[in-house]
PDB file of C-alpha atoms in Angstrom:
ATOM      1  CA  VAL A 530     107.680  71.911  97.223  1.00  0.00           C
ATOM      2  CA  TYR A 531     111.391  72.573  96.591  1.00  0.00           C
ATOM      3  CA  TYR A 532     113.906  74.959  98.092  1.00  0.00           C
ATOM      4  CA  LYS A 533     116.809  75.272  95.699  1.00  0.00           C
ATOM      5  CA  LEU A 534     117.293  71.587  94.775  1.00  0.00           C
ATOM      6  CA  THR A 535     115.997  70.097  98.022  1.00  0.00           C
ATOM      7  CA  ILE A 536     112.528  68.596  98.355  1.00  0.00           C
ATOM      8  CA  LEU A 537     110.724  69.957 101.402  1.00  0.00           C
ATOM      9  CA  ASP A 538     108.466  67.000 102.062  1.00  0.00           C
ATOM     10  CA  TRP A 539     107.160  68.436 105.351  1.00  0.00           C
ATOM     11  CA  VAL A 540     105.487  71.364 103.551  1.00  0.00           C
ATOM     12  CA  ASP A 541     101.771  71.116 102.784  1.00  0.00           C
ATOM     13  CA  SER A 542     101.808  71.769  99.043  1.00  0.00           C
ATOM     14  CA  GLU A 543      98.031  72.289  98.835  1.00  0.00           C
ATOM     15  CA  SER A 544      98.113  75.347 101.111  1.00  0.00           C
ATOM     16  CA  PHE A 545     101.652  76.569 100.268  1.00  0.00           C
ATOM     17  CA  LYS A 546     102.037  80.250  99.309  1.00  0.00           C
ATOM     18  CA  TYR A 547     104.849  82.735  98.704  1.00  0.00           C
ATOM     19  CA  LEU A 548     104.951  85.864 100.865  1.00  0.00           C
ATOM     20  CA  SER A 549     108.001  87.616  99.423  1.00  0.00           C
ATOM     21  CA  ILE A 550     111.032  86.321 101.387  1.00  0.00           C
ATOM     22  CA  TYR A 551     108.733  84.222 103.560  1.00  0.00           C
ATOM     23  CA  THR A 552     106.559  81.299 102.580  1.00  0.00           C
ATOM     24  CA  ALA A 553     103.753  79.634 104.478  1.00  0.00           C
ATOM     25  CA  ASP A 554     101.394  76.715 104.489  1.00  0.00           C
ATOM     26  CA  LYS A 555      98.484  75.943 106.807  1.00  0.00           C
ATOM     27  CA  ASN A 556     100.873  74.643 109.478  1.00  0.00           C
ATOM     28  CA  HIS A 557     103.973  76.859 109.459  1.00  0.00           C
ATOM     29  CA  VAL A 558     105.678  80.023 108.276  1.00  0.00           C
ATOM     30  CA  TYR A 559     109.093  79.487 106.647  1.00  0.00           C
ATOM     31  CA  TYR A 560     112.171  81.597 106.082  1.00  0.00           C
ATOM     32  CA  LYS A 561     114.102  79.988 103.245  1.00  0.00           C
ATOM     33  CA  ASN A 562     113.839  76.285 104.154  1.00  0.00           C
ATOM     34  CA  ARG A 563     113.595  76.896 107.907  1.00  0.00           C
ATOM     35  CA  ILE A 564     110.382  76.493 109.918  1.00  0.00           C
ATOM     36  CA  ILE A 565     109.831  79.535 112.132  1.00  0.00           C
ATOM     37  CA  LYS A 566     108.598  78.234 115.464  1.00  0.00           C
ATOM     38  CA  ASP A 567     105.811  79.898 117.453  1.00  0.00           C
ATOM     39  CA  VAL A 568     104.475  81.889 114.486  1.00  0.00           C
ATOM     40  CA  ASP A 569     100.839  81.658 113.417  1.00  0.00           C
ATOM     41  CA  PRO A 570     100.594  81.021 109.661  1.00  0.00           C
ATOM     42  CA  LEU A 571      96.956  82.124 109.563  1.00  0.00           C
ATOM     43  CA  THR A 572      97.714  85.652 110.809  1.00  0.00           C
ATOM     44  CA  PHE A 573     101.225  86.101 109.384  1.00  0.00           C
ATOM     45  CA  GLU A 574     101.844  89.159 107.187  1.00  0.00           C
ATOM     46  CA  TYR A 575     104.966  90.224 105.326  1.00  0.00           C
ATOM     47  CA  ILE A 576     105.786  93.880 106.159  1.00  0.00           C
ATOM     48  CA  TRP A 577     108.896  94.916 104.253  1.00  0.00           C
ATOM     49  CA  GLY A 578     112.533  93.907 103.833  1.00  0.00           C
ATOM     50  CA  TYR A 579     113.096  91.077 106.303  1.00  0.00           C
ATOM     51  CA  LEU A 580     110.172  91.973 108.594  1.00  0.00           C
ATOM     52  CA  GLY A 581     106.976  90.071 109.193  1.00  0.00           C
ATOM     53  CA  ILE A 582     104.290  89.962 111.879  1.00  0.00           C
ATOM     54  CA  ASP A 583     101.683  87.565 113.166  1.00  0.00           C
ATOM     55  CA  LYS A 584      99.058  88.117 115.866  1.00  0.00           C
ATOM     56  CA  ASN A 585     101.682  87.835 118.640  1.00  0.00           C
ATOM     57  CA  ASN A 586     105.144  88.483 117.181  1.00  0.00           C
ATOM     58  CA  VAL A 587     107.366  90.699 115.091  1.00  0.00           C
ATOM     59  CA  LEU A 588     109.959  88.784 113.076  1.00  0.00           C
ATOM     60  CA  TYR A 589     113.254  89.720 111.516  1.00  0.00           C
ATOM     61  CA  GLU A 590     114.209  86.891 109.177  1.00  0.00           C
ATOM     62  CA  TRP A 591     113.489  83.811 111.328  1.00  0.00           C
ATOM     63  CA  LYS A 592     113.974  85.494 114.711  1.00  0.00           C
ATOM     64  CA  ILE A 593     111.225  86.843 116.926  1.00  0.00           C
ATOM     65  CA  ILE A 594     112.097  90.383 118.059  1.00  0.00           C
ATOM     66  CA  GLU A 595     111.608  90.499 121.802  1.00  0.00           C
ATOM     67  CA  GLY A 596     109.863  93.563 123.184  1.00  0.00           C
ATOM     68  CA  MET A 597     108.003  94.422 119.971  1.00  0.00           C
ATOM     69  CA  GLU A 598     104.250  94.120 119.638  1.00  0.00           C
ATOM     70  CA  PRO A 599     102.775  93.570 116.153  1.00  0.00           C
ATOM     71  CA  SER A 600     100.742  96.766 116.536  1.00  0.00           C
ATOM     72  CA  MET A 601     104.072  98.649 116.851  1.00  0.00           C
ATOM     73  CA  CYS A 602     105.246  97.360 113.487  1.00  0.00           C
ATOM     74  CA  THR A 603     102.645  97.886 110.771  1.00  0.00           C
ATOM     75  CA  SER A 604     105.231  99.334 108.374  1.00  0.00           C
ATOM     76  CA  TRP A 605     109.026  99.513 108.152  1.00  0.00           C
ATOM     77  CA  SER A 606     109.177 103.152 109.278  1.00  0.00           C
ATOM     78  CA  ILE A 607     106.777 102.638 112.197  1.00  0.00           C
ATOM     79  CA  CYS A 608     108.689  99.543 113.301  1.00  0.00           C
ATOM     80  CA  LYS A 609     112.002 101.418 113.101  1.00  0.00           C
ATOM     81  CA  GLU A 610     110.548 104.341 115.052  1.00  0.00           C
ATOM     82  CA  ASN A 611     109.191 102.111 117.830  1.00  0.00           C
ATOM     83  CA  TYR A 612     112.154  99.773 118.300  1.00  0.00           C
ATOM     84  CA  PRO A 613     114.339 100.922 121.208  1.00  0.00           C
ATOM     85  CA  ASP A 614     117.662  99.811 119.659  1.00  0.00           C
ATOM     86  CA  LYS A 615     117.960 102.139 116.639  1.00  0.00           C
ATOM     87  CA  SER A 616     121.144 100.373 115.470  1.00  0.00           C
ATOM     88  CA  PHE A 617     119.072  97.246 114.758  1.00  0.00           C
ATOM     89  CA  PHE A 618     117.621  98.854 111.635  1.00  0.00           C
TER      90      PHE A 618
END
């Protein structure tokens, strides 16, 4: 698997899949060529824009958004409505 012109030899190519701006394999979820730590690749879903969720977290790019539950973020508008800092979106 390549990102731009760099070989990503740590990626499991057999299970690799594109999820819009995110990618995943059986071991990790990736943002660009960065492994996102503490995210479950088996439950990860791309939401919209730069948002994704897994069973425990809401992500913006590669960062876990503290204080947000995945159930609070099933779509962009619901996530925006539920996030206390409205300037974030």
